[in-house]
Amino acid sequence: MRKVVFKGTLLPLLLIAPQIVITVVFFYWPASQAVWQSFLIQDAFGTTTEFVWLENYQVLFKDPGYYNAMGVTAVFSIAVAVLSLGLALLLAVMADKQIKGAGFYKTMLMWPYAVAPAIAGVLWLFMFQPSLGVLAQVLRGWGLDWNPLLNGRHAMILVIMAAAWKQISYNFLFFLAGLQSIPKSLIEAAAIDGAGPRRRFWTVIFPLLSPTAFFLLVVNIVYVFFDTFGIIDAVTHGGPAKATETMVYKVFQDGRLGGDLGGSNAQSVILMALVIALTAIQFKYIERRVHY
């Protein structure tokens, strides 16, 4: 392979400049503004601001509602990540087989990725709406008093299903690409040695698929913490009784609707730090088990 060598630094800098500008404008600048504003308090009319140092953080950590949002986020993130990754892997394994109509099967599985999160939430809300939803009527026929508008557990199940369904397509694409990149000779050699389908998967296929699984784990954690806002806002608005109020939705609830801009910025800073810490932990401990 021919190696490309640049004679100076100007051309490489020009090539990466657009990406650097986009990163600075859309990430570092808003993040720095959030950090600065988390140390401020505005009056009710937004005309004056006062520097209060860590008071917003102190008030935040004394708020029981914030700890409730952290607990809801933990349950929601684990459930969505496990469900979306598990189902996507199962579907990718099935699609990787030589089956009739595989092209149509793969295309249909990819479609949900094109649906916006808010639209995905509305679709699931229509299906499980207590009085008009088709699937809600089926559940009532089975004797289950389904009502996500009043029952917090039902609401959590609904947003978990909607968020997982939205992310399955993305995970499916990467799992399928990873499966198709595994040399068939390795699988055939394991079969000749007498390994059954289950043993071949766990001893040959899954270890070779671990880099893809690790990448998707990191992406799915970020997705659950941030990109599921539209689903929750469209389906439950954080209710009932804050049963589905995640950390990112509480930032919006307190800042946009409650007018507490300093407190909401403090929440966003903590949320950003938490996601960075979780990603670092995954790279430090989980990546050790990845086989490249």
PDB file of C-alpha atoms in Angstrom:
ATOM      1  CA  MET A   1       0.000   0.000   0.000  1.00  0.00           C
ATOM      2  CA  ARG A   2       1.352   3.394  -0.967  1.00  0.00           C
ATOM      3  CA  LYS A   3       1.978   5.741   1.940  1.00  0.00           C
ATOM      4  CA  VAL A   4       0.925   9.372   1.582  1.00  0.00           C
ATOM      5  CA  VAL A   5       3.379  11.893   3.019  1.00  0.00           C
ATOM      6  CA  PHE A   6       2.621  15.609   3.251  1.00  0.00           C
ATOM      7  CA  LYS A   7       5.557  17.943   2.685  1.00  0.00           C
ATOM      8  CA  GLY A   8       4.188  20.596   5.021  1.00  0.00           C
ATOM      9  CA  THR A   9       1.537  21.153   7.681  1.00  0.00           C
ATOM     10  CA  LEU A  10      -0.657  23.630   5.798  1.00  0.00           C
ATOM     11  CA  LEU A  11      -2.534  21.116   3.624  1.00  0.00           C
ATOM     12  CA  PRO A  12      -3.327  18.669   6.479  1.00  0.00           C
ATOM     13  CA  LEU A  13      -4.576  21.579   8.586  1.00  0.00           C
ATOM     14  CA  LEU A  14      -6.786  22.794   5.740  1.00  0.00           C
ATOM     15  CA  LEU A  15      -8.235  19.298   5.288  1.00  0.00           C
ATOM     16  CA  ILE A  16      -9.223  18.931   8.942  1.00  0.00           C
ATOM     17  CA  ALA A  17     -10.220  22.585   9.429  1.00  0.00           C
ATOM     18  CA  PRO A  18     -13.921  22.122   8.477  1.00  0.00           C
ATOM     19  CA  GLN A  19     -14.346  19.332  11.026  1.00  0.00           C
ATOM     20  CA  ILE A  20     -12.550  21.344  13.701  1.00  0.00           C
ATOM     21  CA  VAL A  21     -14.762  24.378  13.027  1.00  0.00           C
ATOM     22  CA  ILE A  22     -17.941  22.271  13.218  1.00  0.00           C
ATOM     23  CA  THR A  23     -16.794  20.647  16.476  1.00  0.00           C
ATOM     24  CA  VAL A  24     -15.904  23.984  18.066  1.00  0.00           C
ATOM     25  CA  VAL A  25     -19.095  25.752  16.954  1.00  0.00           C
ATOM     26  CA  PHE A  26     -21.585  22.995  17.723  1.00  0.00           C
ATOM     27  CA  PHE A  27     -19.954  21.284  20.723  1.00  0.00           C
ATOM     28  CA  TYR A  28     -17.216  23.165  22.550  1.00  0.00           C
ATOM     29  CA  TRP A  29     -18.845  26.602  22.326  1.00  0.00           C
ATOM     30  CA  PRO A  30     -22.300  25.486  23.584  1.00  0.00           C
ATOM     31  CA  ALA A  31     -20.636  23.324  26.254  1.00  0.00           C
ATOM     32  CA  SER A  32     -18.555  26.233  27.509  1.00  0.00           C
ATOM     33  CA  GLN A  33     -21.652  28.447  27.570  1.00  0.00           C
ATOM     34  CA  ALA A  34     -23.526  25.826  29.623  1.00  0.00           C
ATOM     35  CA  VAL A  35     -20.666  25.610  32.120  1.00  0.00           C
ATOM     36  CA  TRP A  36     -20.536  29.396  32.503  1.00  0.00           C
ATOM     37  CA  GLN A  37     -24.308  29.819  32.828  1.00  0.00           C
ATOM     38  CA  SER A  38     -24.470  27.058  35.457  1.00  0.00           C
ATOM     39  CA  PHE A  39     -22.756  29.538  37.798  1.00  0.00           C
ATOM     40  CA  LEU A  40     -25.384  32.247  37.184  1.00  0.00           C
ATOM     41  CA  ILE A  41     -28.914  32.992  38.377  1.00  0.00           C
ATOM     42  CA  GLN A  42     -31.292  35.152  36.354  1.00  0.00           C
ATOM     43  CA  ASP A  43     -34.223  37.097  37.714  1.00  0.00           C
ATOM     44  CA  ALA A  44     -37.792  36.174  36.754  1.00  0.00           C
ATOM     45  CA  PHE A  45     -37.776  38.552  33.769  1.00  0.00           C
ATOM     46  CA  GLY A  46     -34.295  37.628  32.491  1.00  0.00           C
ATOM     47  CA  THR A  47     -33.032  41.196  32.737  1.00  0.00           C
ATOM     48  CA  THR A  48     -30.264  40.711  35.309  1.00  0.00           C
ATOM     49  CA  THR A  49     -27.909  37.888  36.180  1.00  0.00           C
ATOM     50  CA  GLU A  50     -25.947  37.215  39.338  1.00  0.00           C
ATOM     51  CA  PHE A  51     -22.830  35.090  39.722  1.00  0.00           C
ATOM     52  CA  VAL A  52     -23.561  32.566  42.496  1.00  0.00           C
ATOM     53  CA  TRP A  53     -20.657  30.155  42.025  1.00  0.00           C
ATOM     54  CA  LEU A  54     -21.803  26.589  43.030  1.00  0.00           C
ATOM     55  CA  GLU A  55     -25.219  27.469  44.433  1.00  0.00           C
ATOM     56  CA  ASN A  56     -27.071  25.921  41.478  1.00  0.00           C
ATOM     57  CA  TYR A  57     -25.250  22.631  42.036  1.00  0.00           C
ATOM     58  CA  GLN A  58     -25.925  22.703  45.778  1.00  0.00           C
ATOM     59  CA  VAL A  59     -29.650  23.258  45.229  1.00  0.00           C
ATOM     60  CA  LEU A  60     -29.675  20.540  42.581  1.00  0.00           C
ATOM     61  CA  PHE A  61     -28.136  17.871  44.805  1.00  0.00           C
ATOM     62  CA  LYS A  62     -30.672  18.661  47.540  1.00  0.00           C
ATOM     63  CA  ASP A  63     -33.575  18.102  45.145  1.00  0.00           C
ATOM     64  CA  PRO A  64     -35.173  14.616  45.527  1.00  0.00           C
ATOM     65  CA  GLY A  65     -36.649  15.009  42.056  1.00  0.00           C
ATOM     66  CA  TYR A  66     -33.166  15.052  40.537  1.00  0.00           C
ATOM     67  CA  TYR A  67     -32.274  11.740  42.158  1.00  0.00           C
ATOM     68  CA  ASN A  68     -35.562  10.359  40.866  1.00  0.00           C
ATOM     69  CA  ALA A  69     -34.557  11.440  37.345  1.00  0.00           C
ATOM     70  CA  MET A  70     -31.183   9.739  37.773  1.00  0.00           C
ATOM     71  CA  GLY A  71     -32.865   6.486  38.821  1.00  0.00           C
ATOM     72  CA  VAL A  72     -35.329   6.661  35.928  1.00  0.00           C
ATOM     73  CA  THR A  73     -32.451   7.294  33.516  1.00  0.00           C
ATOM     74  CA  ALA A  74     -30.499   4.299  34.847  1.00  0.00           C
ATOM     75  CA  VAL A  75     -33.446   1.913  34.441  1.00  0.00           C
ATOM     76  CA  PHE A  76     -34.379   3.363  31.062  1.00  0.00           C
ATOM     77  CA  SER A  77     -30.843   3.280  29.645  1.00  0.00           C
ATOM     78  CA  ILE A  78     -30.094  -0.289  30.736  1.00  0.00           C
ATOM     79  CA  ALA A  79     -33.425  -1.613  29.460  1.00  0.00           C
ATOM     80  CA  VAL A  80     -33.195   0.133  26.070  1.00  0.00           C
ATOM     81  CA  ALA A  81     -29.537  -0.822  25.507  1.00  0.00           C
ATOM     82  CA  VAL A  82     -30.063  -4.491  26.409  1.00  0.00           C
ATOM     83  CA  LEU A  83     -33.293  -4.797  24.437  1.00  0.00           C
ATOM     84  CA  SER A  84     -32.118  -2.997  21.297  1.00  0.00           C
ATOM     85  CA  LEU A  85     -28.711  -4.704  21.167  1.00  0.00           C
ATOM     86  CA  GLY A  86     -30.085  -8.166  21.935  1.00  0.00           C
ATOM     87  CA  LEU A  87     -32.889  -8.035  19.374  1.00  0.00           C
ATOM     88  CA  ALA A  88     -30.661  -6.447  16.736  1.00  0.00           C
ATOM     89  CA  LEU A  89     -28.055  -9.194  17.159  1.00  0.00           C
ATOM     90  CA  LEU A  90     -30.721 -11.891  16.908  1.00  0.00           C
ATOM     91  CA  LEU A  91     -32.194 -10.345  13.758  1.00  0.00           C
ATOM     92  CA  ALA A  92     -28.745  -9.869  12.206  1.00  0.00           C
ATOM     93  CA  VAL A  93     -27.874 -13.527  12.804  1.00  0.00           C
ATOM     94  CA  MET A  94     -31.120 -14.559  11.121  1.00  0.00           C
ATOM     95  CA  ALA A  95     -30.577 -12.179   8.206  1.00  0.00           C
ATOM     96  CA  ASP A  96     -27.029 -13.447   7.682  1.00  0.00           C
ATOM     97  CA  LYS A  97     -28.382 -16.881   6.804  1.00  0.00           C
ATOM     98  CA  GLN A  98     -29.254 -17.910   3.264  1.00  0.00           C
ATOM     99  CA  ILE A  99     -33.022 -17.460   3.431  1.00  0.00           C
ATOM    100  CA  LYS A 100     -35.617 -16.694   0.808  1.00  0.00           C
ATOM    101  CA  GLY A 101     -36.513 -13.006   0.579  1.00  0.00           C
ATOM    102  CA  ALA A 102     -33.478 -11.907   2.607  1.00  0.00           C
ATOM    103  CA  GLY A 103     -33.240  -8.599   0.710  1.00  0.00           C
ATOM    104  CA  PHE A 104     -36.804  -7.617   1.546  1.00  0.00           C
ATOM    105  CA  TYR A 105     -36.286  -8.770   5.134  1.00  0.00           C
ATOM    106  CA  LYS A 106     -33.190  -6.569   5.547  1.00  0.00           C
ATOM    107  CA  THR A 107     -34.850  -3.555   3.921  1.00  0.00           C
ATOM    108  CA  MET A 108     -37.856  -3.709   6.226  1.00  0.00           C
ATOM    109  CA  LEU A 109     -35.598  -3.917   9.272  1.00  0.00           C
ATOM    110  CA  MET A 110     -33.682  -0.806   8.195  1.00  0.00           C
ATOM    111  CA  TRP A 111     -36.719   1.425   7.684  1.00  0.00           C
ATOM    112  CA  PRO A 112     -37.371   2.378  11.335  1.00  0.00           C
ATOM    113  CA  TYR A 113     -33.981   4.120  11.462  1.00  0.00           C
ATOM    114  CA  ALA A 114     -35.333   6.766   9.069  1.00  0.00           C
ATOM    115  CA  VAL A 115     -38.187   7.621  11.446  1.00  0.00           C
ATOM    116  CA  ALA A 116     -37.664  10.661  13.670  1.00  0.00           C
ATOM    117  CA  PRO A 117     -37.735   9.926  17.438  1.00  0.00           C
ATOM    118  CA  ALA A 118     -40.854  12.026  18.015  1.00  0.00           C
ATOM    119  CA  ILE A 119     -42.689  10.272  15.164  1.00  0.00           C
ATOM    120  CA  ALA A 120     -41.635   6.886  16.536  1.00  0.00           C
ATOM    121  CA  GLY A 121     -43.052   7.863  19.915  1.00  0.00           C
ATOM    122  CA  VAL A 122     -46.354   8.978  18.387  1.00  0.00           C
ATOM    123  CA  LEU A 123     -46.659   5.702  16.441  1.00  0.00           C
ATOM    124  CA  TRP A 124     -46.252   3.633  19.591  1.00  0.00           C
ATOM    125  CA  LEU A 125     -48.599   5.932  21.491  1.00  0.00           C
ATOM    126  CA  PHE A 126     -51.293   5.379  18.855  1.00  0.00           C
ATOM    127  CA  MET A 127     -50.892   1.599  19.108  1.00  0.00           C
ATOM    128  CA  PHE A 128     -51.007   1.559  22.901  1.00  0.00           C
ATOM    129  CA  GLN A 129     -53.406   4.457  23.561  1.00  0.00           C
ATOM    130  CA  PRO A 130     -55.717   3.128  26.335  1.00  0.00           C
ATOM    131  CA  SER A 131     -59.058   3.811  24.666  1.00  0.00           C
ATOM    132  CA  LEU A 132     -58.270   3.720  20.915  1.00  0.00           C
ATOM    133  CA  GLY A 133     -55.017   1.789  20.503  1.00  0.00           C
ATOM    134  CA  VAL A 134     -55.263  -1.568  18.737  1.00  0.00           C
ATOM    135  CA  LEU A 135     -52.637  -3.269  20.879  1.00  0.00           C
ATOM    136  CA  ALA A 136     -54.061  -1.691  24.026  1.00  0.00           C
ATOM    137  CA  GLN A 137     -57.392  -3.313  23.232  1.00  0.00           C
ATOM    138  CA  VAL A 138     -55.635  -6.657  22.861  1.00  0.00           C
ATOM    139  CA  LEU A 139     -54.008  -6.237  26.271  1.00  0.00           C
ATOM    140  CA  ARG A 140     -57.353  -5.349  27.820  1.00  0.00           C
ATOM    141  CA  GLY A 141     -58.816  -8.465  26.210  1.00  0.00           C
ATOM    142  CA  TRP A 142     -56.156 -10.480  28.020  1.00  0.00           C
ATOM    143  CA  GLY A 143     -57.271  -8.979  31.325  1.00  0.00           C
ATOM    144  CA  LEU A 144     -54.490  -6.381  31.686  1.00  0.00           C
ATOM    145  CA  ASP A 145     -55.728  -2.945  32.693  1.00  0.00           C
ATOM    146  CA  TRP A 146     -53.286  -1.129  30.397  1.00  0.00           C
ATOM    147  CA  ASN A 147     -53.098   2.632  30.912  1.00  0.00           C
ATOM    148  CA  PRO A 148     -49.746   4.398  30.400  1.00  0.00           C
ATOM    149  CA  LEU A 149     -51.466   7.744  30.980  1.00  0.00           C
ATOM    150  CA  LEU A 150     -52.022   6.923  34.653  1.00  0.00           C
ATOM    151  CA  ASN A 151     -49.727   3.992  35.418  1.00  0.00           C
ATOM    152  CA  GLY A 152     -46.049   4.934  35.675  1.00  0.00           C
ATOM    153  CA  ARG A 153     -44.822   1.391  35.082  1.00  0.00           C
ATOM    154  CA  HIS A 154     -46.889   1.064  31.926  1.00  0.00           C
ATOM    155  CA  ALA A 155     -45.583   4.425  30.705  1.00  0.00           C
ATOM    156  CA  MET A 156     -41.984   3.339  31.286  1.00  0.00           C
ATOM    157  CA  ILE A 157     -42.555   0.089  29.382  1.00  0.00           C
ATOM    158  CA  LEU A 158     -44.056   2.039  26.495  1.00  0.00           C
ATOM    159  CA  VAL A 159     -41.168   4.493  26.113  1.00  0.00           C
ATOM    160  CA  ILE A 160     -38.627   1.665  26.493  1.00  0.00           C
ATOM    161  CA  MET A 161     -40.276  -0.273  23.655  1.00  0.00           C
ATOM    162  CA  ALA A 162     -40.470   2.815  21.440  1.00  0.00           C
ATOM    163  CA  ALA A 163     -36.841   3.811  22.073  1.00  0.00           C
ATOM    164  CA  ALA A 164     -35.544   0.267  21.571  1.00  0.00           C
ATOM    165  CA  TRP A 165     -37.558  -0.172  18.353  1.00  0.00           C
ATOM    166  CA  LYS A 166     -36.111   3.073  17.001  1.00  0.00           C
ATOM    167  CA  GLN A 167     -32.519   1.952  17.668  1.00  0.00           C
ATOM    168  CA  ILE A 168     -32.762  -1.680  16.534  1.00  0.00           C
ATOM    169  CA  SER A 169     -32.299  -0.745  12.868  1.00  0.00           C
ATOM    170  CA  TYR A 170     -29.047   1.114  13.554  1.00  0.00           C
ATOM    171  CA  ASN A 171     -27.650  -1.768  15.610  1.00  0.00           C
ATOM    172  CA  PHE A 172     -28.853  -4.281  13.022  1.00  0.00           C
ATOM    173  CA  LEU A 173     -26.883  -2.592  10.216  1.00  0.00           C
ATOM    174  CA  PHE A 174     -23.600  -2.778  12.109  1.00  0.00           C
ATOM    175  CA  PHE A 175     -24.138  -6.294  13.443  1.00  0.00           C
ATOM    176  CA  LEU A 176     -25.003  -7.554   9.959  1.00  0.00           C
ATOM    177  CA  ALA A 177     -21.917  -5.883   8.476  1.00  0.00           C
ATOM    178  CA  GLY A 178     -19.793  -7.404  11.227  1.00  0.00           C
ATOM    179  CA  LEU A 179     -21.215 -10.882  10.657  1.00  0.00           C
ATOM    180  CA  GLN A 180     -20.633 -10.688   6.911  1.00  0.00           C
ATOM    181  CA  SER A 181     -16.990  -9.686   7.459  1.00  0.00           C
ATOM    182  CA  ILE A 182     -16.221 -12.860   9.452  1.00  0.00           C
ATOM    183  CA  PRO A 183     -14.412 -15.387   7.240  1.00  0.00           C
ATOM    184  CA  LYS A 184     -16.674 -18.344   6.526  1.00  0.00           C
ATOM    185  CA  SER A 185     -13.651 -20.654   6.650  1.00  0.00           C
ATOM    186  CA  LEU A 186     -13.397 -20.159  10.425  1.00  0.00           C
ATOM    187  CA  ILE A 187     -17.022 -21.148  10.946  1.00  0.00           C
ATOM    188  CA  GLU A 188     -16.649 -24.136   8.620  1.00  0.00           C
ATOM    189  CA  ALA A 189     -13.523 -25.241  10.483  1.00  0.00           C
ATOM    190  CA  ALA A 190     -15.381 -25.099  13.786  1.00  0.00           C
ATOM    191  CA  ALA A 191     -18.235 -27.126  12.297  1.00  0.00           C
ATOM    192  CA  ILE A 192     -15.775 -29.756  11.026  1.00  0.00           C
ATOM    193  CA  ASP A 193     -14.330 -29.980  14.557  1.00  0.00           C
ATOM    194  CA  GLY A 194     -17.810 -30.902  15.784  1.00  0.00           C
ATOM    195  CA  ALA A 195     -18.967 -27.557  17.267  1.00  0.00           C
ATOM    196  CA  GLY A 196     -22.730 -27.078  17.112  1.00  0.00           C
ATOM    197  CA  PRO A 197     -24.447 -23.836  16.014  1.00  0.00           C
ATOM    198  CA  ARG A 198     -24.647 -22.452  19.556  1.00  0.00           C
ATOM    199  CA  ARG A 199     -21.039 -23.297  20.375  1.00  0.00           C
ATOM    200  CA  ARG A 200     -19.841 -21.849  17.053  1.00  0.00           C
ATOM    201  CA  PHE A 201     -21.629 -18.600  17.832  1.00  0.00           C
ATOM    202  CA  TRP A 202     -20.230 -18.101  21.331  1.00  0.00           C
ATOM    203  CA  THR A 203     -16.680 -19.354  20.679  1.00  0.00           C
ATOM    204  CA  VAL A 204     -16.041 -18.126  17.125  1.00  0.00           C
ATOM    205  CA  ILE A 205     -18.604 -15.599  15.894  1.00  0.00           C
ATOM    206  CA  PHE A 206     -19.284 -13.477  18.976  1.00  0.00           C
ATOM    207  CA  PRO A 207     -15.606 -12.925  19.941  1.00  0.00           C
ATOM    208  CA  LEU A 208     -14.922 -11.722  16.392  1.00  0.00           C
ATOM    209  CA  LEU A 209     -18.033  -9.539  16.619  1.00  0.00           C
ATOM    210  CA  SER A 210     -16.965  -7.984  19.936  1.00  0.00           C
ATOM    211  CA  PRO A 211     -15.426  -4.796  18.391  1.00  0.00           C
ATOM    212  CA  THR A 212     -18.769  -4.062  16.717  1.00  0.00           C
ATOM    213  CA  ALA A 213     -20.673  -4.863  19.915  1.00  0.00           C
ATOM    214  CA  PHE A 214     -18.397  -2.575  21.946  1.00  0.00           C
ATOM    215  CA  PHE A 215     -18.829   0.293  19.483  1.00  0.00           C
ATOM    216  CA  LEU A 216     -22.612  -0.133  19.543  1.00  0.00           C
ATOM    217  CA  LEU A 217     -22.654  -0.255  23.343  1.00  0.00           C
ATOM    218  CA  VAL A 218     -20.978   3.172  23.499  1.00  0.00           C
ATOM    219  CA  VAL A 219     -23.275   4.596  20.805  1.00  0.00           C
ATOM    220  CA  ASN A 220     -26.411   3.205  22.451  1.00  0.00           C
ATOM    221  CA  ILE A 221     -25.560   4.708  25.837  1.00  0.00           C
ATOM    222  CA  VAL A 222     -25.165   8.137  24.214  1.00  0.00           C
ATOM    223  CA  TYR A 223     -28.414   7.568  22.267  1.00  0.00           C
ATOM    224  CA  VAL A 224     -30.398   6.720  25.388  1.00  0.00           C
ATOM    225  CA  PHE A 225     -29.085   9.678  27.360  1.00  0.00           C
ATOM    226  CA  PHE A 226     -29.723  12.298  24.669  1.00  0.00           C
ATOM    227  CA  ASP A 227     -31.624  11.218  21.544  1.00  0.00           C
ATOM    228  CA  THR A 228     -34.611   9.701  23.349  1.00  0.00           C
ATOM    229  CA  PHE A 229     -35.817  13.139  24.422  1.00  0.00           C
ATOM    230  CA  GLY A 230     -38.197  13.361  21.438  1.00  0.00           C
ATOM    231  CA  ILE A 231     -39.803  10.009  22.266  1.00  0.00           C
ATOM    232  CA  ILE A 232     -40.441  10.897  25.903  1.00  0.00           C
ATOM    233  CA  ASP A 233     -41.701  14.365  25.028  1.00  0.00           C
ATOM    234  CA  ALA A 234     -44.131  12.983  22.439  1.00  0.00           C
ATOM    235  CA  VAL A 235     -45.398  10.030  24.490  1.00  0.00           C
ATOM    236  CA  THR A 236     -45.451  10.879  28.205  1.00  0.00           C
ATOM    237  CA  HIS A 237     -44.006  14.402  28.779  1.00  0.00           C
ATOM    238  CA  GLY A 238     -42.057  12.833  31.641  1.00  0.00           C
ATOM    239  CA  GLY A 239     -45.197  11.580  33.391  1.00  0.00           C
ATOM    240  CA  PRO A 240     -47.243  10.263  34.935  1.00  0.00           C
ATOM    241  CA  ALA A 241     -45.950  11.673  38.219  1.00  0.00           C
ATOM    242  CA  LYS A 242     -42.428  11.988  36.722  1.00  0.00           C
ATOM    243  CA  ALA A 243     -42.217   8.207  36.228  1.00  0.00           C
ATOM    244  CA  THR A 244     -40.526   8.683  32.843  1.00  0.00           C
ATOM    245  CA  GLU A 245     -38.673  11.935  33.523  1.00  0.00           C
ATOM    246  CA  THR A 246     -35.093  11.222  32.492  1.00  0.00           C
ATOM    247  CA  MET A 247     -32.167  13.531  33.152  1.00  0.00           C
ATOM    248  CA  VAL A 248     -32.218  15.072  29.683  1.00  0.00           C
ATOM    249  CA  TYR A 249     -35.957  15.692  29.869  1.00  0.00           C
ATOM    250  CA  LYS A 250     -35.582  17.299  33.309  1.00  0.00           C
ATOM    251  CA  VAL A 251     -33.070  19.732  31.793  1.00  0.00           C
ATOM    252  CA  PHE A 252     -35.765  20.801  29.343  1.00  0.00           C
ATOM    253  CA  GLN A 253     -38.524  20.737  31.970  1.00  0.00           C
ATOM    254  CA  ASP A 254     -36.684  22.968  34.440  1.00  0.00           C
ATOM    255  CA  GLY A 255     -35.026  25.255  31.907  1.00  0.00           C
ATOM    256  CA  ARG A 256     -37.525  25.767  29.102  1.00  0.00           C
ATOM    257  CA  LEU A 257     -40.745  25.334  31.066  1.00  0.00           C
ATOM    258  CA  GLY A 258     -39.660  26.171  34.616  1.00  0.00           C
ATOM    259  CA  GLY A 259     -37.472  29.139  33.732  1.00  0.00           C
ATOM    260  CA  ASP A 260     -34.577  27.971  35.906  1.00  0.00           C
ATOM    261  CA  LEU A 261     -31.825  28.494  33.356  1.00  0.00           C
ATOM    262  CA  GLY A 262     -28.964  28.288  35.833  1.00  0.00           C
ATOM    263  CA  GLY A 263     -30.243  25.068  37.362  1.00  0.00           C
ATOM    264  CA  SER A 264     -30.929  23.476  33.981  1.00  0.00           C
ATOM    265  CA  ASN A 265     -27.429  24.374  32.780  1.00  0.00           C
ATOM    266  CA  ALA A 266     -25.985  22.797  35.916  1.00  0.00           C
ATOM    267  CA  GLN A 267     -27.971  19.656  35.085  1.00  0.00           C
ATOM    268  CA  SER A 268     -26.666  19.634  31.520  1.00  0.00           C
ATOM    269  CA  VAL A 269     -23.073  19.950  32.762  1.00  0.00           C
ATOM    270  CA  ILE A 270     -23.563  17.012  35.136  1.00  0.00           C
ATOM    271  CA  LEU A 271     -25.214  14.986  32.374  1.00  0.00           C
ATOM    272  CA  MET A 272     -22.338  15.709  29.989  1.00  0.00           C
ATOM    273  CA  ALA A 273     -19.780  14.746  32.658  1.00  0.00           C
ATOM    274  CA  LEU A 274     -21.706  11.555  33.429  1.00  0.00           C
ATOM    275  CA  VAL A 275     -21.793  10.449  29.777  1.00  0.00           C
ATOM    276  CA  ILE A 276     -18.071  11.206  29.378  1.00  0.00           C
ATOM    277  CA  ALA A 277     -17.320   9.206  32.532  1.00  0.00           C
ATOM    278  CA  LEU A 278     -19.428   6.241  31.401  1.00  0.00           C
ATOM    279  CA  THR A 279     -17.728   6.250  28.001  1.00  0.00           C
ATOM    280  CA  ALA A 280     -14.293   6.373  29.639  1.00  0.00           C
ATOM    281  CA  ILE A 281     -15.210   3.468  31.943  1.00  0.00           C
ATOM    282  CA  GLN A 282     -16.368   1.427  28.973  1.00  0.00           C
ATOM    283  CA  PHE A 283     -13.101   2.052  27.116  1.00  0.00           C
ATOM    284  CA  LYS A 284     -11.021   1.284  30.213  1.00  0.00           C
ATOM    285  CA  TYR A 285     -12.702  -1.924  31.417  1.00  0.00           C
ATOM    286  CA  ILE A 286     -15.017  -3.348  28.753  1.00  0.00           C
ATOM    287  CA  GLU A 287     -12.630  -2.835  25.826  1.00  0.00           C
ATOM    288  CA  ARG A 288     -10.205  -5.246  27.487  1.00  0.00           C
ATOM    289  CA  ARG A 289     -12.557  -8.081  26.592  1.00  0.00           C
ATOM    290  CA  VAL A 290     -12.738  -7.035  22.955  1.00  0.00           C
ATOM    291  CA  HIS A 291     -10.885  -9.205  20.434  1.00  0.00           C
ATOM    292  CA  TYR A 292      -9.527  -7.207  17.475  1.00  0.00           C
TER     293      TYR A 292
END
